[in-house]
C-alpha positions as MATLAB code, in Angstrom:
seq = 'QVQLVESGGGSVQAGGSLRLSCAASGRTFSSYAMGWFRQAPGKEREFVAAISWSGSNTYYADSVRGRFTISRDNAKNTVYVQMNSLKPEDTAVYSCAARSEYRGVPTREWQYNYWGQGTQVTVSS';
ca = [
      36.180   41.011  -14.010;
      35.843   38.295  -16.593;
      34.253   37.590  -20.075;
      33.298   34.533  -21.899;
      32.502   34.363  -25.251;
      31.259   30.811  -26.627;
      31.300   29.730  -30.419;
      30.932   26.659  -32.562;
      27.792   25.754  -32.432;
      25.527   24.561  -34.853;
      23.296   21.843  -36.736;
      25.437   18.886  -36.760;
      23.540   15.190  -37.981;
      23.220   11.425  -35.139;
      27.207   10.320  -34.483;
      28.600   13.311  -35.845;
      30.776   16.201  -33.896;
      30.830   19.901  -32.927;
      34.596   21.453  -31.127;
      33.128   24.483  -29.418;
      35.262   27.197  -27.715;
      35.050   29.035  -25.221;
      37.229   32.671  -25.337;
      38.310   34.235  -20.965;
      39.116   38.286  -21.120;
      41.276   39.263  -18.639;
      44.465   38.294  -16.940;
      44.109   35.297  -14.935;
      42.566   33.390  -17.186;
      45.171   29.941  -16.428;
      44.198   30.576  -12.340;
      39.960   29.756  -13.248;
      39.121   26.513  -13.401;
      36.896   26.194  -16.335;
      33.216   24.626  -16.904;
      30.233   23.117  -19.180;
      27.134   23.390  -19.102;
      23.831   23.134  -21.189;
      20.071   23.086  -20.924;
      17.497   21.845  -23.166;
      14.535   23.057  -23.800;
      12.077   22.776  -20.705;
      15.127   21.486  -18.580;
      17.125   22.544  -15.986;
      20.648   23.431  -17.208;
      22.388   20.404  -16.458;
      26.920   20.060  -15.723;
      28.982   19.039  -18.537;
      32.544   18.765  -17.941;
      35.325   20.814  -15.904;
      38.813   20.758  -16.242;
      41.335   22.254  -13.729;
      43.111   25.915  -13.634;
      45.937   23.551  -14.868;
      44.001   21.689  -17.537;
      45.628   18.959  -15.547;
      41.990   17.363  -14.309;
      38.760   17.354  -15.398;
      35.503   15.419  -14.758;
      32.773   14.271  -17.149;
      28.791   14.156  -16.713;
      28.303   10.295  -17.077;
      25.770   11.444  -20.185;
      29.121   12.796  -21.818;
      32.164   10.148  -20.466;
      33.694    9.095  -23.092;
      32.031   11.197  -25.859;
      33.215   14.770  -25.219;
      36.317   15.628  -24.473;
      36.923   19.086  -22.702;
      40.508   20.343  -22.677;
      42.036   24.208  -22.544;
      44.687   26.370  -23.775;
      45.546   29.051  -20.689;
      48.188   30.731  -23.923;
      44.620   31.974  -25.628;
      42.434   32.300  -23.007;
      40.007   29.678  -24.279;
      38.962   26.522  -23.401;
      37.586   23.942  -25.387;
      34.625   21.221  -25.573;
      34.924   18.250  -28.196;
      32.096   16.359  -28.444;
      31.948   13.740  -31.128;
      29.565   10.524  -31.105;
      26.431   13.102  -30.497;
      23.012   12.008  -30.207;
      19.907   14.094  -30.240;
      20.063   14.660  -25.954;
      22.248   16.288  -26.863;
      20.562   19.173  -27.915;
      21.150   22.185  -25.752;
      22.409   25.414  -25.232;
      25.060   25.265  -24.713;
      27.252   27.572  -21.930;
      30.926   28.122  -20.625;
      31.584   29.060  -16.867;
      34.805   30.265  -14.702;
      35.371   29.428  -11.692;
      37.841   32.275  -10.274;
      40.902   30.618   -7.503;
      39.242   27.700   -7.212;
      41.853   24.280   -7.310;
      39.515   21.676   -7.337;
      37.052   20.556  -10.798;
      33.506   22.170   -9.734;
      30.753   20.924  -10.818;
      28.272   23.130   -9.131;
      26.969   26.339  -11.557;
      26.958   27.349   -8.060;
      30.124   26.927   -7.174;
      31.231   29.721  -10.836;
      31.214   32.842  -10.667;
      30.917   33.817  -14.447;
      29.009   32.852  -17.247;
      29.161   32.891  -20.389;
      25.470   33.925  -23.023;
      25.591   30.074  -24.517;
      26.388   28.989  -28.242;
      22.614   26.704  -29.376;
      23.830   22.758  -30.800;
      21.396   21.495  -32.189;
      21.576   16.770  -33.275;
      19.185   15.689  -35.708;
      18.334   11.728  -35.949;
];
């Protein structure tokens, strides 16, 4: 069982930056692919970014590519997403997710085993 706890959300003006963190419990974090998803009010949850277990491969949604950067520190059991040049349309609840024993970079919700509770990000214009 893996527990995921997100932090770092908040309110920021357009053009600003935030860094979200997701701390994972468990001894096998380094074997998990990790991802970030977001859900805006009235919308379906959507993929944001994902990173392979080793950190060597990443993938981004088109809407955030070039502005967001996902990374991980396996020694700290933590995955991050650095969000720059934020836009009002980035406003959403951001959740991290983990997929056990997966060598690729999963981008679909159904590919993930575990989910955090989410953290709110609000970008004002």
